[in-house]
Amino acid sequence: TWGDSLLEEKANMMIKSFLAMVAGFAIHFIIGSFYLWGAINVYIASHFRHAGQQVTVELTGAVFPFMGLFINLGILVGIDLATKFGFRPVFFVCTILSFLMVMLSSLISSFWPFVFVYGVVFGFCAGVMYTPPLYIGWTYFARRKGLVSGIIISGLGFSNFLLTIFAMHQINPGNVQPNTVIGKSGSHYFEKSIADRVPGFLRQLAFLSLILGTISSFFMSQPVRRNALITGEQRRSYEASAGGRHYLEIKLLADEDNDNALSRECPNLSTGLTSRIFIQMTIMFMSSTLFGLFIMNEYKNLGFRQHHSDRLLTTAGSIGAFLNAIARAFFGVLLDFIDFKKLFLIMMVTQLAVSLSLSVLAGNANIYSALVMIAFFLEGGYFGIFPALTSRVFGNKVGARMYGFIYCGYTLANFLQYLIVNVALRDTNLVSLNFVFIIFTVIGLTISVRFDDKVDWHAVTYNEADLLHTF
């Protein structure tokens, strides 16, 4: 009967949407090993120093922004590759390549080949897999984009949380303190017995990525066809049948508030890239994530300078990573109910307070740990709201592509924090470093005051056409 078939279709749709969320979370768990770098950077530097390479913590820290750059490049082409070759095949190929690159990196004893294999190739593959799960989730849950983005991207935070604990358990289970101090900045390094465990940890990480990626590729759902609308005659026929209303809910799933759908869909990529709101969002993303990147990448090095123990710092980073994961879903849900500007202002003011407190109270181990955790939490929140905001402003399809360009703000922030910490202000104290990050936080706050996320793209396109006709 009509009723049975329609209810069966609704059940299938619910199963597919659930699988899309779970598989997307698992794929982002793999990508989340990128954020592990702040926790293992000192182990990596120690490993290559004992292998005869003249590297420093400052130099190995450069892998983080360069890996972020190639993740960004992967994000830019991820949707196009998935659309052309299929979502599942792209996920599977990237999973295999990621496994091979991380496995190969565990066998390399020279630093620069390691950077290419782990930072460049693995980073690009991770980037390609970044946006397609979000796009699929948005097509299934068109009215809960904040929730969808938060849950899927929380895989990054949970990955960092669990892998940080796992890394210390495998590499430094005895909580041995670094015993070598080099340079004016007081960089710390571990003894050979600790550093020699790094390759084994990388191989375990490679197999974990292979298992999760393969399972996720198999179960990942395909995106809902957004133009799968039905005719008026079909509508009346289905409404008259048992369960017809549920069928309509499925068919029109992607068209929330149909009367305004056209005005809220950016017509094409070029229009989005030349819009004022794109520039605003990119700068806001850059200025808001800069401080969090600084903490996530440097919290161990800064903590060692304050003579805090490796176990305490690892615990702070692990709990911070857990809060980072929770924040992605938490703030994503809040965005579905609270205006973006209000939410963003609250987060940025809180971040400003954390930065000021860190300058004064970093010497207290417990307060330092708490501030690190809050910084992790806020950083996760920005990643919970900006993908959903991008989809809300530009629409699903164009928004999935636009996010790669807005993500450039994060990539720029990554390079800026590295240059500020390791080049421009290499030998300065924490107070001076924090002053620079405070300036960028204020810039983001200033832009957000005049920000408006409601854009009538139909009017924008119409005005552009009128402008062209005047010449």
mmCIF file with all atom_site columns, C-alpha atoms in Angstrom, residues 1-14 242-244 246-247 250:
data_model
loop_
_atom_site.group_PDB
_atom_site.id
_atom_site.type_symbol
_atom_site.label_atom_id
_atom_site.label_alt_id
_atom_site.label_comp_id
_atom_site.label_asym_id
_atom_site.label_entity_id
_atom_site.label_seq_id
_atom_site.pdbx_PDB_ins_code
_atom_site.Cartn_x
_atom_site.Cartn_y
_atom_site.Cartn_z
_atom_site.occupancy
_atom_site.B_iso_or_equiv
_atom_site.pdbx_formal_charge
_atom_site.auth_seq_id
_atom_site.auth_comp_id
_atom_site.auth_asym_id
_atom_site.auth_atom_id
_atom_site.pdbx_PDB_model_num
ATOM 1  C CA . THR A 1 1   ? 0.000  0.000  0.000  1.00 0.00 ? 1   THR A CA 1
ATOM 2  C CA . TRP A 1 2   ? 0.931  3.667  -0.374 1.00 0.00 ? 2   TRP A CA 1
ATOM 3  C CA . GLY A 1 3   ? 1.122  4.118  3.365  1.00 0.00 ? 3   GLY A CA 1
ATOM 4  C CA . ASP A 1 4   ? 3.508  1.200  3.914  1.00 0.00 ? 4   ASP A CA 1
ATOM 5  C CA . SER A 1 5   ? 5.827  2.223  1.078  1.00 0.00 ? 5   SER A CA 1
ATOM 6  C CA . LEU A 1 6   ? 5.932  5.833  2.232  1.00 0.00 ? 6   LEU A CA 1
ATOM 7  C CA . LEU A 1 7   ? 6.667  4.894  5.824  1.00 0.00 ? 7   LEU A CA 1
ATOM 8  C CA . GLU A 1 8   ? 9.380  2.536  4.582  1.00 0.00 ? 8   GLU A CA 1
ATOM 9  C CA . GLU A 1 9   ? 10.914 5.344  2.547  1.00 0.00 ? 9   GLU A CA 1
ATOM 10 C CA . LYS A 1 10  ? 10.890 7.623  5.573  1.00 0.00 ? 10  LYS A CA 1
ATOM 11 C CA . ALA A 1 11  ? 12.598 4.911  7.656  1.00 0.00 ? 11  ALA A CA 1
ATOM 12 C CA . ASN A 1 12  ? 15.262 4.478  4.956  1.00 0.00 ? 12  ASN A CA 1
ATOM 13 C CA . MET A 1 13  ? 15.820 8.216  4.900  1.00 0.00 ? 13  MET A CA 1
ATOM 14 C CA . MET A 1 14  ? 16.297 8.278  8.676  1.00 0.00 ? 14  MET A CA 1
ATOM 15 C CA . ALA A 1 242 ? -2.066 7.329  3.997  1.00 0.00 ? 242 ALA A CA 1
ATOM 16 C CA . GLY A 1 243 ? 1.285  8.674  5.143  1.00 0.00 ? 243 GLY A CA 1
ATOM 17 C CA . GLY A 1 244 ? 1.434  11.114 2.263  1.00 0.00 ? 244 GLY A CA 1
ATOM 18 C CA . HIS A 1 246 ? 5.431  12.169 5.667  1.00 0.00 ? 246 HIS A CA 1
ATOM 19 C CA . TYR A 1 247 ? 6.416  11.604 2.053  1.00 0.00 ? 247 TYR A CA 1
ATOM 20 C CA . ILE A 1 250 ? 11.017 13.801 2.829  1.00 0.00 ? 250 ILE A CA 1
#
